[in-house]
Amino acid sequence: MESARQQTQTVCYHCGEVCKEDLVMTDDHAFCCDGCKVVYELLKENNLCSYYSIDQHAGISPKLKNFQGRFNYLDDPVVQQKLIRFNDGETTVVVFSLPQMHCSSCVWLLEHLYKLDEGISQSRTEFLRKEITIHYNPQVTTMRKVVELLTTLGYEPLLSLDNLSGKEQKSPQRVRVYRIAVAGFCFANIMMLSFPEYFHITEEGDHQLQTFFSYLNLAISLPVLIYSGGEFFQSAWQSLRAKFLNIDVPLVLSILITFVRSVYEIVSGTGAGYLDSMSGIIFFMLVGRYFQEKTHHALQFDRNYKSFFPISIMLRKGKETEESIPLTNLSVGDVMVIHSQELVPADSKLLSDEAHVDYSFVTGESAPVKIRKGELIYAGGKQTGGAIECEVLREVSQSYLTGLWNRDAFNKGEKVHTTFIDRLARNFTIFLLALSVGGFFYWLPTDMTRGLNALTTVLIVACPCALLLSATFTNGAIMRIFSRNKFYLKNPAVIESLAKVDHIVLDKTGTITNNVIKVKFYGDELGEVELEKVYSLVRHSNHPLSKSLTSHLSFCDARPVTDYVEIPGSGLSGRVDGIEVKIGNAAFCDVDDQSKTSFHGARVHVVILGHYAGYFGFERSFRTGAPEVIDGMKSAASLSFLSGDNEAERESLQKLAGANTPMFFHQTPENKMDYVKSLQDDGAFVAMVGDGLNDSGALQQSQVGIAVSDDVNNFSPACDAILEGSAFGNLDRLFQLAKHAQRIILASFGLSLLYNVVGLSFAVTGTLSPVVAAILMPISSISIILFTNGLSHLSALKLKLNH
């Protein structure tokens, strides 16, 4: 008997569940089932047992069953294609939903899958969305084996028919609305039935009726407790199972105390209880969570879908007609025209003869992959040859593109530091429980009711969410304002980096200049055939000068181009009708740039069949608002200018920025990157503003890389932000807004801290009603949302930005 009792009290070393029936022993550890033992042995075999040191009993019991053959359908190529995000024969990318992911141990284990299956190269979790992105080699392992491994570990992917058909799953917010409706209906009726009790207007002869109303209130409160409050109980239980105290634990404790106290008073006939308070607690907490989730959903929608890829895409509308449309308007069946160095935004079928696609954005490997006509090109690839045409096969997933943008391969190596707020999050609940129990025992000897009020209201009124989410709400509001001003950030962390910038490096061509007023050719007169060759070559390029020249020569007919090569910052080469053509700067074309002195602006030299024909001269203007932007940035940070062109515009730049502002010309992409690094070596916090093509190295090297986009698909994963060219005049004020955001975060943190201090001060005295505490708690979160949004919009208004 003693042995049996001991067995029932033994908890599983892996998942923490009580070993009720089959006790399995291995290495002096007890397991509740063979499934947990298998997972432990798998981790031990691969030296991953430090998993248990992160959170004790953090594992999930897979309750191992015979699933042999259960996932065989994943070997079907048709099914695989619906789940695969990318596949080049050597790397396959899939994204799975894992509802079981619940703690840091889960994240740690899931991001070490490569140690459990040699075919898996990397796995990255998205904790808030409960998703995992897995890269594996299909020649070593299969999708079925990957899913079986996850299932063995206790993380069976959610593979429903909706996933495979691409349908949207129902939002959990709908269930919360039902719970709010039930809680609100019951709360209102309980208050109505308790109305005589509030004002002590019951007569002596109404005692039986009063008792009946009390029991009726108890019956009405049960759906509120069981159904509406279910999500709080479930969250608290999961937290306790994971050996962690989240904010729902004290909330559930206060609900139970209020309910038990009410049942006791009603059954004993000593009072009417506090079922109105209990129902109010649940109702107002659900309403607060609903609005908080709506805010988070809006932030996530902005983050993933609305505005993070402000690139436009060229569509083929006829044999000789192209039209630029926003990426969000791209539909299945559209024919895209993708130029050199442009991103392929959606899964598509190649209509041109061949393409050379760089998938480094997806896999980290930069070697171009040759794609033939009719083959599939995956979203995220970048065309490295001439212009190609593709037919869209699948709608654009901006959340997927954003996920690629935030891959570890493109981060700047920032380290995450443990902050005061992080420590507060871990210790707040423990402090709250201690304070509530202390308040209860303090008042217990003199006033039992007051002690119970202190116990419950302290647990309810405290709101760590307002403290912990001050930065989240502020950054969310600022990111929305940025997007309305056509400035799109990689992630919220970029806002803090923008506020720290003390040196700004500006590229000239395509960044502070854009409008080509006049294009003129200097040299041998070019005939119609030669102009067609130039036009045919430059139309494949996305460089600002190539775009201007393409527009200037739009009257020409396009000829077939082969052997197309583009060297960023230098020029283009290829064969047009079999004739070699080179177009670019003087060094690329091997000519003396000073030999032609009749024009002092930007030049693009032309060499046809080895013969130097001359150069196109470009007269340009600065972007609208450029003088004001430069003045504004000079007052907040040091400035430098870099350009791959000659020094023809040095004088005009000096008039804008001052004669002492550093300016460097004839800069290659490598020169630009080295200059940024030299500034950083001197202690500067650098922002690089460039065109996203020739400046990718400098954008990657800088702490903040900003790519300026002029309605073209010149996205670079190295950048941290994209600014539409039409909004360049706002750039200095956008930097200022980022600095304002840091002050708003501090102010909102101070406000939420003040709320908690004042609220807890009243609650611990036992004079605060539980239902009032339940109203104040969500109001605090909502007030922080209103406060941060209000100050953010006020800052934007003062800076004359769209808000």
Steps between C-alpha positions, in 0.01 A plus 500: 500500500781739595673421169181568306451836672860590423447417132192725475705786638785456252510759224641446153855633455413622148149649512426531874176299487423259784598143415170328575525159339807395306811630672799482263849537650815598310825646640332536842235721343129419501283543190124479466509317167727356235456817293666723762778243545566491124524881486740501797720235338495693172613817675764314703639329190550841336638676811191719534407423861576861597143547374385390846714763671308786336161406649460187710237257366455732201443223248172403341397138526451356153313200647679301237265299287557304186475768232674282244344593167295784649699767316560306178284752313784747542700298247248607235663773283164676459456531877864601544467781248219654705721510809840584348604866502822439308683211334810500280583129526754556778301715744130474577323753723175419682300686765296307757257613769586352842225582754691306770786754511467669838831597660868580450592131525273425205673771297845371599420141406326586173791719388742207557323255268810491280668291771220244485482464122808561288279592207371810683730799448313755715172560679365836616199547728248785504374469857210747484357330190591149626677428172826338400688547173718199412771477233590143405684313227248282308785273390570407863161510669135545401209713606335193650806424715517862617133490606551163670796642693292796618218264600743276690618804696140588588455779246271353238448765226149622438440362149132559428311507172492879536882505504519291185229692316639838600183607684515742789438344842241650729625769732502416873362851549159369390493256791597784733207707370266212590652486847462875543136476391425224753687680780335834419149352490546314828676792669213737410236256629688430822527875563129543429403220739738644762359851468292481821808375685707799387258750654376288794138539390384143573214454748480238771245297306726488197762276662393193301500702178842637587629145557350391169673789317829408665481140378385623157806726489715200588351301211546790257862544610600143411519561119712806572738303722522187283465631144593867498779461754630185336786670315639642825488162672662329200779759480567479875508118490745494211715752684506288817580186302797681349616600853445866421262756652335717236263788570193275462592300812414777751198595288361144515576486871298817559208363292496174696523678836212730406289207375568276800431789737172569321390135509576486873294812577204387288490144637551611861250781466748756628493719188430530129861442396704683239392323182448837332865580577617163371299535179620859462861394545471246219293728274726804527816291476369337181409840355847631588667196344283538190609861439860415584495211252337723240790743544756222470321363196508845338872527572562152360287577193701815434815302569427203276261600227432868440808696427832332547577453134406830334648382174305517181517237231498532122229305318491407134174644363567450131777415260673833554312637802604482864313635801622559855264387778534474880610159622175462695303505171690207350268211408537140388546488121666842472817511288781676689804664342797450735811704427857427603552504880124509564322278750246242382213574742278195440531138391487511121566310177781621273374607156840615367756254367715498813575686821783507751345536844689580820322337797731641768202688641342159576789260558804720566678345199580762236584272205242572225273213396425455132124479433364392163177596326193353670677430828399639838665805658437534873417825675808667643732422210690784329558509126871552424491494120292699251132582529267199511126443487318277752139396551374526858391160639433587864386817673761719666566411864642819648525329839732242338710772335519688830611178670778463244601862557541425871710186451803472727724515191412867455512622860764743617622282783312684775508333838188472714560636848296415808327820607326618813167434329599138428590445864178671606295263283647195672460628856181706482257212562697369798503851650127530432414173678715594799340846525143363478561231763675754723205740469255220583678395818552863604127576498377153603511555880288817481280465189453175308313673216768762461769231497324308223458822303873567531577143393284515188541861386881494522498196272264670255603864485873454431586530132848398394376501140500879498859498624621228270325618185581872513771456238283266291208742483722800432702328229180373343357851480828642365528227235149576378588871474820410315307285253250782438799714410629229261780392733500125568708335772635147516395461864424719805861480624601728211318791671743490793794478261374803305489699823867417571637613160767771523646479148301475175664396174308598187549350156451758224373327186143380539488607864513879527471545122235350280345718232683487167425834336694430180686211334742576217753286313857632456719331240452322168147529375308179575272364233169324555666156517755613762231670708293180492802308629545746788128495579483120486782471754406773752133392522615192690657708777339657805764769565355856515707615200403188305135574572542858381676387183234235436233769523703732273534228232148359535435566128747220413413137437640240738740242358594160654781516755731213597792467743360784709721600794447787745771604745349723771661842508682443170286416198330251267618276221336255262451398141221663301438318171840339558679837534683567829383816677640654819336787687623646829754721672840590357690227681254232388523614138878555527494864386646824634218684677682831463540467125154644442465825689207671331257358760554496876201298624450126542614292202421154366759386242419279201728245330364304201704212356812631671459852360445791742201692366466771768289557808152603607500807725232538768385830644315431822336681787498429868196332648216719619578614851865388489640836623264501800577133577875562497463807723286303742739206517806725542354633825458148643795301362820518298466458122705343222434461128611212279462464125612268225485791254761764425541822695286711269238568768740563791435875489121466509526249787724736695241773463246266658708340775791738555857500375627305801267203449700191393428404137653209309455425129590211267402265785453130430258295715803367689628854562163600646495201734857568616417866569206404720722256688764769555236726657390219729859435601509863614197440721222632275150348492440508124191516282560435128243637255538349152318360199497137621697368202851642477506568874402157638841448666488839672137445599597169661803648675316798650299481821196628305473447124228695316424417136328773297254353249348682201206275410740225401581158635852576622464340841813384683475266800800682650293810574307566819246737350355601164411862421291579196676763291197729501529526881870590509411851616384352833822314583641744756166516683474120500832485684362752750183293548711196591666708775156614622394134517767422759376784719140380460602149613657643817192716566256210450712277722488767770122533464440124524735478798304780672172316430629182661635681807174694557275203420685262730510764775119517500453126454718396791285712736203276421272792410499442124210300355600195290276606212657849498843334495386288204397817317824682579730217389404493128453878504868533589604307191255692282620829652860412409387427144320835483790679669769361269285543190403852603856615566626326186241673284562830677873467428424426135268801488769730644748366244242553220489132409198300387347331803 
